[in-house]
Short mmCIF file of C-alpha atoms (C1' of nucleotides) and ligand atoms in Angstrom, two decimals:
data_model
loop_
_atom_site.label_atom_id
_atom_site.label_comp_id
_atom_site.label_asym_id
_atom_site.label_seq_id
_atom_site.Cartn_x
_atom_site.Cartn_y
_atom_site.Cartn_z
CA UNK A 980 -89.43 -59.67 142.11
CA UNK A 981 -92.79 -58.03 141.77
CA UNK A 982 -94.86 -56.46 144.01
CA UNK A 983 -98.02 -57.91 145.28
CA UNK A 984 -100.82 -56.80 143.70
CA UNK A 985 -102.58 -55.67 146.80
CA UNK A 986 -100.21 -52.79 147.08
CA UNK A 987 -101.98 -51.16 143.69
CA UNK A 988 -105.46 -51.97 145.31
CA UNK A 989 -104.40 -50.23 148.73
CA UNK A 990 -103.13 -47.02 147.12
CA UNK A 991 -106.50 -47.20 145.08
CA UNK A 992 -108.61 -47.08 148.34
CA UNK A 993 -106.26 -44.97 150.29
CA UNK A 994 -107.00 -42.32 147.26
CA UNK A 995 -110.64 -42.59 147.39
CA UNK A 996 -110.83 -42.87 151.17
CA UNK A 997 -109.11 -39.64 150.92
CA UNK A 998 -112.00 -38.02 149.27
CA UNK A 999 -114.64 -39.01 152.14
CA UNK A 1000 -116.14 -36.34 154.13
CA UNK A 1001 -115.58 -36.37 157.92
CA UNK A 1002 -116.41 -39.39 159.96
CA UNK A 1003 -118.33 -40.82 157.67
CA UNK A 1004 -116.70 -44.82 156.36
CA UNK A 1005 -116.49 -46.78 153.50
CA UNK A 1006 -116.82 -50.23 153.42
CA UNK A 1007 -114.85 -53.07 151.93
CA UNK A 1008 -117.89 -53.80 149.67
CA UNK A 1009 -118.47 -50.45 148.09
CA UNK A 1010 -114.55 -50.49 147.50
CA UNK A 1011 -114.32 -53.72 146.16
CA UNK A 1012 -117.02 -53.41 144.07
CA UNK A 1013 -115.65 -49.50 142.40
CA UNK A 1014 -112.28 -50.78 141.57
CA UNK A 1015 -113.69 -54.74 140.28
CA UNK A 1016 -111.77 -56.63 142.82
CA UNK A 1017 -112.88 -59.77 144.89
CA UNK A 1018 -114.27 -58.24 148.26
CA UNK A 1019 -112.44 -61.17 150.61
CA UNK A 1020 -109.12 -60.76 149.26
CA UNK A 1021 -108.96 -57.22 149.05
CA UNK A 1022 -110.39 -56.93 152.83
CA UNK A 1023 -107.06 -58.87 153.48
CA UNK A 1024 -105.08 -55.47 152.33
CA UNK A 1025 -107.35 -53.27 154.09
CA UNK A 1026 -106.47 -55.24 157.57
CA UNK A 1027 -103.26 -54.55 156.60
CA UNK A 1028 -103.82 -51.03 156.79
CA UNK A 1029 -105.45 -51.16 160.08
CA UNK A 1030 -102.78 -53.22 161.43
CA UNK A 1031 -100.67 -50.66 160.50
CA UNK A 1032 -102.94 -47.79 162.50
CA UNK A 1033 -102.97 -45.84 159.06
CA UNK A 1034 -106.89 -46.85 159.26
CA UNK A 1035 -109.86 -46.39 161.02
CA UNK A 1036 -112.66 -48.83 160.90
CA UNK A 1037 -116.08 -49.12 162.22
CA UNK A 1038 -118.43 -52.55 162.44
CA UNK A 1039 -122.18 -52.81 161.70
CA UNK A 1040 -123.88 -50.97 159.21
CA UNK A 1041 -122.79 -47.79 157.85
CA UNK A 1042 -119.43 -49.50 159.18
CA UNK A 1043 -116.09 -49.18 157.18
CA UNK A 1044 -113.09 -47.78 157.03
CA UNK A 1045 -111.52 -44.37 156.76
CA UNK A 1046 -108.35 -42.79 156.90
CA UNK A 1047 -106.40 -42.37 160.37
CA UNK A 1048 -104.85 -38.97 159.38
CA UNK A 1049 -104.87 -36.36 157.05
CA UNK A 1050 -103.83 -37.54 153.15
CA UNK A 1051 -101.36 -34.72 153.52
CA UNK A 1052 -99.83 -36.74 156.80
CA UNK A 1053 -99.86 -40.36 155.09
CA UNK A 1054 -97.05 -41.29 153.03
CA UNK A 1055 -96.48 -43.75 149.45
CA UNK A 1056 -93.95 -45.75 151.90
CA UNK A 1057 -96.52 -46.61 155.09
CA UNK A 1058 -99.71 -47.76 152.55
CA UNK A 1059 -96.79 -50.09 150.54
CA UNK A 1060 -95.15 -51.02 153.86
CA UNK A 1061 -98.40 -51.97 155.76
CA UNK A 1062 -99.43 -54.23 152.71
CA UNK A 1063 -95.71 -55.51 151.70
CA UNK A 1064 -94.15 -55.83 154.74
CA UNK A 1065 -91.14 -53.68 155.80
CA UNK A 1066 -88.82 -56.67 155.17
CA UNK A 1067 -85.52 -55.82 153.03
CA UNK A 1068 -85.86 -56.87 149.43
CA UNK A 1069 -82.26 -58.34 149.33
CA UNK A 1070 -81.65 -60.98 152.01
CA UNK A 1071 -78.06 -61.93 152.66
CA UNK A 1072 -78.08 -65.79 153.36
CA UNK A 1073 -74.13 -65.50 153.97
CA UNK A 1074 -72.88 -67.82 151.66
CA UNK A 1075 -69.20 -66.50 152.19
CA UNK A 1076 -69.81 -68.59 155.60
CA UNK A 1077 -68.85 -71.35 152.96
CA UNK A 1078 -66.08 -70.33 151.60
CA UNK A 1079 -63.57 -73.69 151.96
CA UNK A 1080 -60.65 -71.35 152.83
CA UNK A 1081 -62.57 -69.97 155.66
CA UNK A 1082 -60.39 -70.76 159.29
CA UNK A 1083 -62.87 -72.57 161.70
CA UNK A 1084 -62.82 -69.73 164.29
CA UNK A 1085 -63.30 -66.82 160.92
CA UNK A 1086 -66.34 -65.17 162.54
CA UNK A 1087 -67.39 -62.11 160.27
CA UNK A 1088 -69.53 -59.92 162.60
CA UNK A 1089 -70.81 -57.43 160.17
CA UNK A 1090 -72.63 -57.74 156.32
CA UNK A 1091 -70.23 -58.09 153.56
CA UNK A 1092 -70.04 -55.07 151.51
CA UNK A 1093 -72.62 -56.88 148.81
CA UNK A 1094 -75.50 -56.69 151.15
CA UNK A 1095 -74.87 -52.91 152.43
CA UNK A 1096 -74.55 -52.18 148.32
CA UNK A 1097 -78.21 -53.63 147.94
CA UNK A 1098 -79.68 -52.43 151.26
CA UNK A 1099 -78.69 -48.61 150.13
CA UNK A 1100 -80.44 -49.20 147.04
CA UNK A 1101 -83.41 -50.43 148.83
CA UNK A 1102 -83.51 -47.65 151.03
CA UNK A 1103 -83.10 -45.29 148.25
CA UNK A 1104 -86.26 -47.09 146.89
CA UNK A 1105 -88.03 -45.98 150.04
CA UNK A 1106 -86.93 -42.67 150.64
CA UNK A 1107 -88.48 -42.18 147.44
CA UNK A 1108 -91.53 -43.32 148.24
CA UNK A 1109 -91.38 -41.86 151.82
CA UNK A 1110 -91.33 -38.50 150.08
CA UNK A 1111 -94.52 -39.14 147.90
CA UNK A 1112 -98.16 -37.92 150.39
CA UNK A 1113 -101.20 -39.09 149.89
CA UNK A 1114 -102.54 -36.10 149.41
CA UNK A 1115 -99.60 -35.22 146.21
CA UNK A 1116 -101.57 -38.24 144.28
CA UNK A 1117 -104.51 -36.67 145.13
CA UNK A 1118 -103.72 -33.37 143.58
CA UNK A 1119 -102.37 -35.34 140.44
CA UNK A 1120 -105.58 -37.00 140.05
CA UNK A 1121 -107.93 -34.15 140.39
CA UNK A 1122 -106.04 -32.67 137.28
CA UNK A 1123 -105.77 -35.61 135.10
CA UNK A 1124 -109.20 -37.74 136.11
CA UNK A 1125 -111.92 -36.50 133.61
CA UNK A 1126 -114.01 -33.87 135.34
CA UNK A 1127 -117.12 -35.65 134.71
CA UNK A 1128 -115.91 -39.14 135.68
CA UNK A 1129 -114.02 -37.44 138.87
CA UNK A 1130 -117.77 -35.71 139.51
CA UNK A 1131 -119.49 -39.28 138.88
CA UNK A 1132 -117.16 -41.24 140.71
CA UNK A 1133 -117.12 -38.83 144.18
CA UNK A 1134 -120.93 -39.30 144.22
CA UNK A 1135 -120.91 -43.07 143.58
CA UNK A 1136 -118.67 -43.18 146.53
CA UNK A 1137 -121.40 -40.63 148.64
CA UNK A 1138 -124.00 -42.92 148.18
CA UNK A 1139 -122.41 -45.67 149.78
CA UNK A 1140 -120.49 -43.94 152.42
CA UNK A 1141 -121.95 -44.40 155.78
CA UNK B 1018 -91.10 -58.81 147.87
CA UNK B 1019 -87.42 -60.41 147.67
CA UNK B 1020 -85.12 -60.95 145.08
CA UNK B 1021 -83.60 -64.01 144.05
CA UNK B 1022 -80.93 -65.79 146.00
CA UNK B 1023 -79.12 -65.92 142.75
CA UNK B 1024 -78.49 -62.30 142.53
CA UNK B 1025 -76.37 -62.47 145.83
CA UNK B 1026 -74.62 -65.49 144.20
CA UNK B 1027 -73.90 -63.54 140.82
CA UNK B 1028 -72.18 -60.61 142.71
CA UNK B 1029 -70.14 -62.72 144.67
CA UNK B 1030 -68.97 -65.08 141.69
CA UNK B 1031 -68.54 -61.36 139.37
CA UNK B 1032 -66.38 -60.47 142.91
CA UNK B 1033 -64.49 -63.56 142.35
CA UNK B 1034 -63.87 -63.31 138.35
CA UNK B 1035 -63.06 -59.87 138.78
CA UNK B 1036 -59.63 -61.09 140.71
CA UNK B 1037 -59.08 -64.00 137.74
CA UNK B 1038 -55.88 -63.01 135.35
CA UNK B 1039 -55.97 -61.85 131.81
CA UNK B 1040 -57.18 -64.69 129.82
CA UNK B 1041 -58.18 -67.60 132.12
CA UNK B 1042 -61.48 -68.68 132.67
CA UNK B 1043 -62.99 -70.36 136.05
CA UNK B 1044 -65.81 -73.30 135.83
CA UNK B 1045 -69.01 -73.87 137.27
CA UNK B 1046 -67.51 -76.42 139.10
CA UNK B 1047 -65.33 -74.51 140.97
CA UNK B 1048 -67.45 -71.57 141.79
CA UNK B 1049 -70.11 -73.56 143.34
CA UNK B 1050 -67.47 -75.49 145.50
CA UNK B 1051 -66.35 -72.18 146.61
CA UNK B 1052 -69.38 -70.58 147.42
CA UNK B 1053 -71.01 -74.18 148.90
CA UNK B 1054 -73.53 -73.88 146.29
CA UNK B 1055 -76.05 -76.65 144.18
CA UNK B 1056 -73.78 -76.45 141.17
CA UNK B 1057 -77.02 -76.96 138.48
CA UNK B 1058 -79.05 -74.22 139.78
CA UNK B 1059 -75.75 -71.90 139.80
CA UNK B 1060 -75.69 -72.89 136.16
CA UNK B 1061 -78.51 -71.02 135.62
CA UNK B 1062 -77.91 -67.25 137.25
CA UNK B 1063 -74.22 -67.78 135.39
CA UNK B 1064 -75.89 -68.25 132.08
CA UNK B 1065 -78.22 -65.36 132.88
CA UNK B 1066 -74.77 -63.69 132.93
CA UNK B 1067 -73.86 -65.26 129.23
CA UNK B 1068 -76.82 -64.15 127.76
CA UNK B 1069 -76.71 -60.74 128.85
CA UNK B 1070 -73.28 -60.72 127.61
CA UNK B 1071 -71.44 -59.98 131.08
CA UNK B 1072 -69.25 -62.31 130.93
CA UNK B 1073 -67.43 -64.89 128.41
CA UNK B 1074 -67.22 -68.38 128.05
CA UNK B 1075 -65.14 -70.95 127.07
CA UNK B 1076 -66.03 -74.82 126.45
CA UNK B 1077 -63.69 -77.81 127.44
CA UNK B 1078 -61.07 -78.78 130.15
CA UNK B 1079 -59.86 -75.53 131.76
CA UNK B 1080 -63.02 -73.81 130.50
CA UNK B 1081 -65.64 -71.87 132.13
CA UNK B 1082 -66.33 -68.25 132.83
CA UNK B 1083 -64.31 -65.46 132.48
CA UNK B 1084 -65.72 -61.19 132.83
CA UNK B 1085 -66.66 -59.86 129.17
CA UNK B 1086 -65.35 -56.21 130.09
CA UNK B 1087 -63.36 -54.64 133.04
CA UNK B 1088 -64.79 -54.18 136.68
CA UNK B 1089 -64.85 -51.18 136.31
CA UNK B 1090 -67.38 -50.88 133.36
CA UNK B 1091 -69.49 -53.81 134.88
CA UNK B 1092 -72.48 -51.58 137.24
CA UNK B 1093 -74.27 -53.76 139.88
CA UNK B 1094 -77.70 -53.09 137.64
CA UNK B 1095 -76.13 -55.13 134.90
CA UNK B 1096 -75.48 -58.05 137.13
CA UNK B 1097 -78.42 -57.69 139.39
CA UNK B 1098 -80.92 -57.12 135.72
CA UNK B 1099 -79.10 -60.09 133.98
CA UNK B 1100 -80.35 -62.62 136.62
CA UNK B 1101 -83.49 -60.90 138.08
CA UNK B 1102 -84.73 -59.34 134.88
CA UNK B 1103 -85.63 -56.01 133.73
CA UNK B 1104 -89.46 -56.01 134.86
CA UNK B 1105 -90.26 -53.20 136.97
CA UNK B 1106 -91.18 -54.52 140.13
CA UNK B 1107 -94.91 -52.69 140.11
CA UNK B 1108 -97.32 -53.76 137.31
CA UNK B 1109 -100.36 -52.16 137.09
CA UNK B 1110 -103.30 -54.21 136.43
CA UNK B 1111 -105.49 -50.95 135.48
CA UNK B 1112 -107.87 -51.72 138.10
CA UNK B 1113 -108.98 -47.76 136.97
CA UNK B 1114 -110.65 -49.85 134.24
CA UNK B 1115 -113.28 -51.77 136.03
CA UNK B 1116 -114.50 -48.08 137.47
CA UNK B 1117 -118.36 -48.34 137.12
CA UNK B 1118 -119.09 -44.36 136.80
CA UNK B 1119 -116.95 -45.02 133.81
CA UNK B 1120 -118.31 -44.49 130.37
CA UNK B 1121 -117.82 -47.46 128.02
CA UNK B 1122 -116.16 -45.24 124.80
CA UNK B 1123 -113.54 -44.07 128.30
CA UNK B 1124 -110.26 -44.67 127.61
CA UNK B 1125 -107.03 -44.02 129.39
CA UNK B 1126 -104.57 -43.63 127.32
CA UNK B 1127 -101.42 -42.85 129.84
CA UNK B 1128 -100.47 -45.19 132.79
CA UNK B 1129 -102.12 -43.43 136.36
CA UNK B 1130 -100.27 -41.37 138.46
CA UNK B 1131 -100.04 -44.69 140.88
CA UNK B 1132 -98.14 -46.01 138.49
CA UNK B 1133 -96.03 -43.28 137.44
CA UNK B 1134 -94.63 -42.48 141.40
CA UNK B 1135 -94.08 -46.71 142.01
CA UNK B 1136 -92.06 -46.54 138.61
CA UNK B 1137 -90.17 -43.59 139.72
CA UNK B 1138 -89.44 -45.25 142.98
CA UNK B 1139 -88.06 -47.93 141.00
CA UNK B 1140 -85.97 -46.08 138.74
CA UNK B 1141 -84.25 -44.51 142.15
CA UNK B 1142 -83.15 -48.24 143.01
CA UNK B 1143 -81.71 -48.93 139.57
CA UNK B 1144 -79.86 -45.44 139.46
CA UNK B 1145 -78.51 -46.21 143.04
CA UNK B 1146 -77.16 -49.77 141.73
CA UNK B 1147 -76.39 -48.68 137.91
CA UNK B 1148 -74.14 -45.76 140.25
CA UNK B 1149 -71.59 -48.39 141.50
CA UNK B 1150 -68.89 -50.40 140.06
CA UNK B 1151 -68.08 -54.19 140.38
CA UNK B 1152 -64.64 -52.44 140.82
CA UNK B 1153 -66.05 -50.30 144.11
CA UNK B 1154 -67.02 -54.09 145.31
CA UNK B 1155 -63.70 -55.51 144.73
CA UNK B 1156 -61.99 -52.06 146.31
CA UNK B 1157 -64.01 -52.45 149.64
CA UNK B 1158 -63.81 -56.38 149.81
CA UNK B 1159 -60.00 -55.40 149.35
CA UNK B 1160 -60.10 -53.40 152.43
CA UNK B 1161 -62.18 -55.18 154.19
CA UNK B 1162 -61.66 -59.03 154.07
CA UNK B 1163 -59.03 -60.23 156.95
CA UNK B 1164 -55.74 -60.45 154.71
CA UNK B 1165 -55.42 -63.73 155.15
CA UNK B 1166 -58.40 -65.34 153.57
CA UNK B 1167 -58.07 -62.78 150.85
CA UNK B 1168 -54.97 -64.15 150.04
CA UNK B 1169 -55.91 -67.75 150.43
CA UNK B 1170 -59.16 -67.23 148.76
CA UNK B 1171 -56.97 -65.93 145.92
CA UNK B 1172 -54.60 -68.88 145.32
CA UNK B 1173 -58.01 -71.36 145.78
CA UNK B 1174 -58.94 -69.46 142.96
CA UNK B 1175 -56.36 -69.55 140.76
CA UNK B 1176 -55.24 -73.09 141.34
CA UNK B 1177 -58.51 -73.97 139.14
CA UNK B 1178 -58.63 -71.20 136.81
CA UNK B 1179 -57.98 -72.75 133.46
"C1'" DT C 727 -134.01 -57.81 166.93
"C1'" DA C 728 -132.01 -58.14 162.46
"C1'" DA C 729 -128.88 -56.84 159.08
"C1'" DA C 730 -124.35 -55.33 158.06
"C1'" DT C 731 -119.70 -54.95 159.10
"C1'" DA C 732 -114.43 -55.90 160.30
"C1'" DA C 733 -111.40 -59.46 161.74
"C1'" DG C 734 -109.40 -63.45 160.94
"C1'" DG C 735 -108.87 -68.71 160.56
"C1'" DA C 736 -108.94 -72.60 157.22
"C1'" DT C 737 -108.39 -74.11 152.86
"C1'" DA C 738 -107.59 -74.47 147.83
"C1'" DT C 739 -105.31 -73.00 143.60
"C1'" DC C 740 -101.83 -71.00 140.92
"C1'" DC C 741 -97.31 -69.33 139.99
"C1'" DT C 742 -92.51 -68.40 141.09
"C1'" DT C 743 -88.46 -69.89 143.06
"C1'" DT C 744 -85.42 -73.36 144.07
"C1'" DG C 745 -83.27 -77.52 142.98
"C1'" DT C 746 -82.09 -81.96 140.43
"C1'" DC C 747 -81.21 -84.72 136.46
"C1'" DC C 748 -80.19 -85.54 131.91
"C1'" DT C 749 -78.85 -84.63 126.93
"C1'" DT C 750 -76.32 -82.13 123.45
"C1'" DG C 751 -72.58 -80.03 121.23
"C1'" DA C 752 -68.09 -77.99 121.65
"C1'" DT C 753 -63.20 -77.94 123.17
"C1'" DA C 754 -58.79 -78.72 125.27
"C1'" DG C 755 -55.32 -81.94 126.20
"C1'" DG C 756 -53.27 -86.36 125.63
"C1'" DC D 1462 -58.20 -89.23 116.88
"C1'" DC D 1463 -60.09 -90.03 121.79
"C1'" DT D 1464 -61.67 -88.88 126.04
"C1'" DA D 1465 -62.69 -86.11 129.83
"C1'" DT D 1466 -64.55 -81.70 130.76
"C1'" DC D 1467 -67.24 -77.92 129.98
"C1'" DA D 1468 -71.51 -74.52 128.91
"C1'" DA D 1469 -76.14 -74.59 127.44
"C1'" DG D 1470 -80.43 -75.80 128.15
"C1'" DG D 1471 -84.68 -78.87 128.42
"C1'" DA D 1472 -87.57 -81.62 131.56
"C1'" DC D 1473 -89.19 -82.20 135.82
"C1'" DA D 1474 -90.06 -82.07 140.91
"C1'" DA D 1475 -90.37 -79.85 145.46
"C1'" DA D 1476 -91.17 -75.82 148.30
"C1'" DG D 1477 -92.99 -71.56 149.27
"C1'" DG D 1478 -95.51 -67.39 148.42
"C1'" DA D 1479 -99.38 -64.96 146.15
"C1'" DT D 1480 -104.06 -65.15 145.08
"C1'" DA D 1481 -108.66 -66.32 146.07
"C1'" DT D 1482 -112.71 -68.36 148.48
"C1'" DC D 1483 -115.41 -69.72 152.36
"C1'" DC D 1484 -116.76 -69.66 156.96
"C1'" DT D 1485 -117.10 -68.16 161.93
"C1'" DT D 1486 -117.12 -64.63 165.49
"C1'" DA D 1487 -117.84 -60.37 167.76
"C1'" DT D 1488 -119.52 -55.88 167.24
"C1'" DT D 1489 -122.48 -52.07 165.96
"C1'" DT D 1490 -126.14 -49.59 163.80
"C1'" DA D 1491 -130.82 -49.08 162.22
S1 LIG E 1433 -72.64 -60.89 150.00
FE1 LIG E 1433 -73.39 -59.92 151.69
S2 LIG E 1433 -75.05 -61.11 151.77
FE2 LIG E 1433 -74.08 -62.31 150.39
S3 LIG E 1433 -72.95 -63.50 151.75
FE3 LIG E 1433 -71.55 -61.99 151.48
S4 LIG E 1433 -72.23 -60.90 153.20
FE4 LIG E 1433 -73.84 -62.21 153.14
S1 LIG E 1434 -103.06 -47.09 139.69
FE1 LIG E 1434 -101.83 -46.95 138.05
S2 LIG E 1434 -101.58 -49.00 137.89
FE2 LIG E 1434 -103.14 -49.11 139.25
S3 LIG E 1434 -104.74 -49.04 137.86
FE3 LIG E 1434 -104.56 -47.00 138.20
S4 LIG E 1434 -103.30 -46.71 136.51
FE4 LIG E 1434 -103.19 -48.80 136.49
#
DNA sequence: TAAATAAGGATATCCTTTGTCCTTGATAGG
DNA sequence: CCTATCAAGGACAAAGGATATCCTTATTTA
């Protein structure tokens, strides 16, 4: 069970969108290109994020994307939602339904106790990442990224933000 | 992002070895009947259970599985980790590599701060499922399953229990 | 008008999961 | 000792999901 590998490339671009200036885009080229990843299959995770209305995008040149709301109002758990899906990561395919001891009319209405067990952890998994903002990786970064490449890369993204 | 189908099956059959007496051991054969599963692929998430050392085995007529340690030392991690494996369920494929504003001598030596909140997400699920028993299983099935089939389910059990 | 862009459909490839079949070596019971 | 039964595991196939590419369409900006 691993996560897709678009959900890295998403929180990438969330954190750089999250650097542009006001109404100004990036596009799925310039993004593609700064992090080394194939433009057409990372433009599948950023649909995913407009989809998911935590996006704004714009055609035609100096067309992109940019963030919905403020990095301080987008959290860990919508950017890996929107690209994951909000399915459960433990499906219960009810296999007690075959147990041979089972009376014809046994109808169990609710989950079994195995399912709730691995639905709280899931949702302990997400209230985790619920609690992480956009704009808390943000603040990590700015103190860990090199100065210089933090300076370097904020201009490389200028350049090509239209 | 799911997880196995064999992970459900491994907590029911634990669920089902935890009721076995002191000393007899339950087949393959008959846990697959009883949970109307393919008998060869259950094989497999059992011997994920062997090799992690969960459980015992014995060889032979009136062989077959039997729990290495009490239910109540046996967490749902252990169970869930011996069949889905201990991978974290983000990888990061340091996409901060491919960077173009970075310098060629650049190296990171730390995983990013990406990494480092998906990880801690992570560890939130294990702690959640390394927090409860097999034993808080068996106490709520217990409760919970109509008295009947428990006790039915029971003697299924036991009349193949070598 | 022309170039650039997001959106998304179609398709191909790879890998994981799921499932089956068979062999091997060990063991209990007769 | 003999035989049926068992766990272990290797080989292999089918199905589905993840990854990746290519192309079309509608829209917008310069
Ligand atoms: S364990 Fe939960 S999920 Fe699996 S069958 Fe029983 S009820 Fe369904
Ligand atoms: S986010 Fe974390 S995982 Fe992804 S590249 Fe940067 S460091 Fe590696």
């Amino acid at each position: 069970m691993i996560l897709k590998s678009q959900v890295e490339w998403a929180l990438h671009c969330c954190a750089i969108l999250a650097g542009l200036p006001d109404g100004r885009y990036l596009s799925t080229k310039a993004l593609a290109e700064f992090h080394g990843l194939p433009k057409e299959y990372l433009s599948k995770a950023l649909q995913g994020l407009s989809q998911a209305g935590l996006v704004d995008t714009s055609l035609g040149p100096s067309g992109g994307y940019r963030l919905a709301k403020p990095p301080a109002e987008l959290t860990f758990l919508e950017i890996v939602e929107a690209v994951e899906g909000r399915q459960r990561t433990f499906v219960c395919t009810n296999i007690r339904a075959n147990n041979p001891c089972r009376p014809k009319d046994h109808c169990e209405s609710s989950p079994c106790a195995v399912a709730r067990i691995m639905w709280e952890a899931d949702e302990a998994w997400r209230a985790k990442l619920r609690g992480v903002k956009l704009s808390d990786l943000v603040g990590i970064l700015s103190q860990e990224v090199a100065p210089e490449l933090w300076k370097s890369s904020f201009e490389w993204v200028l350049e090509r933000a239209g």
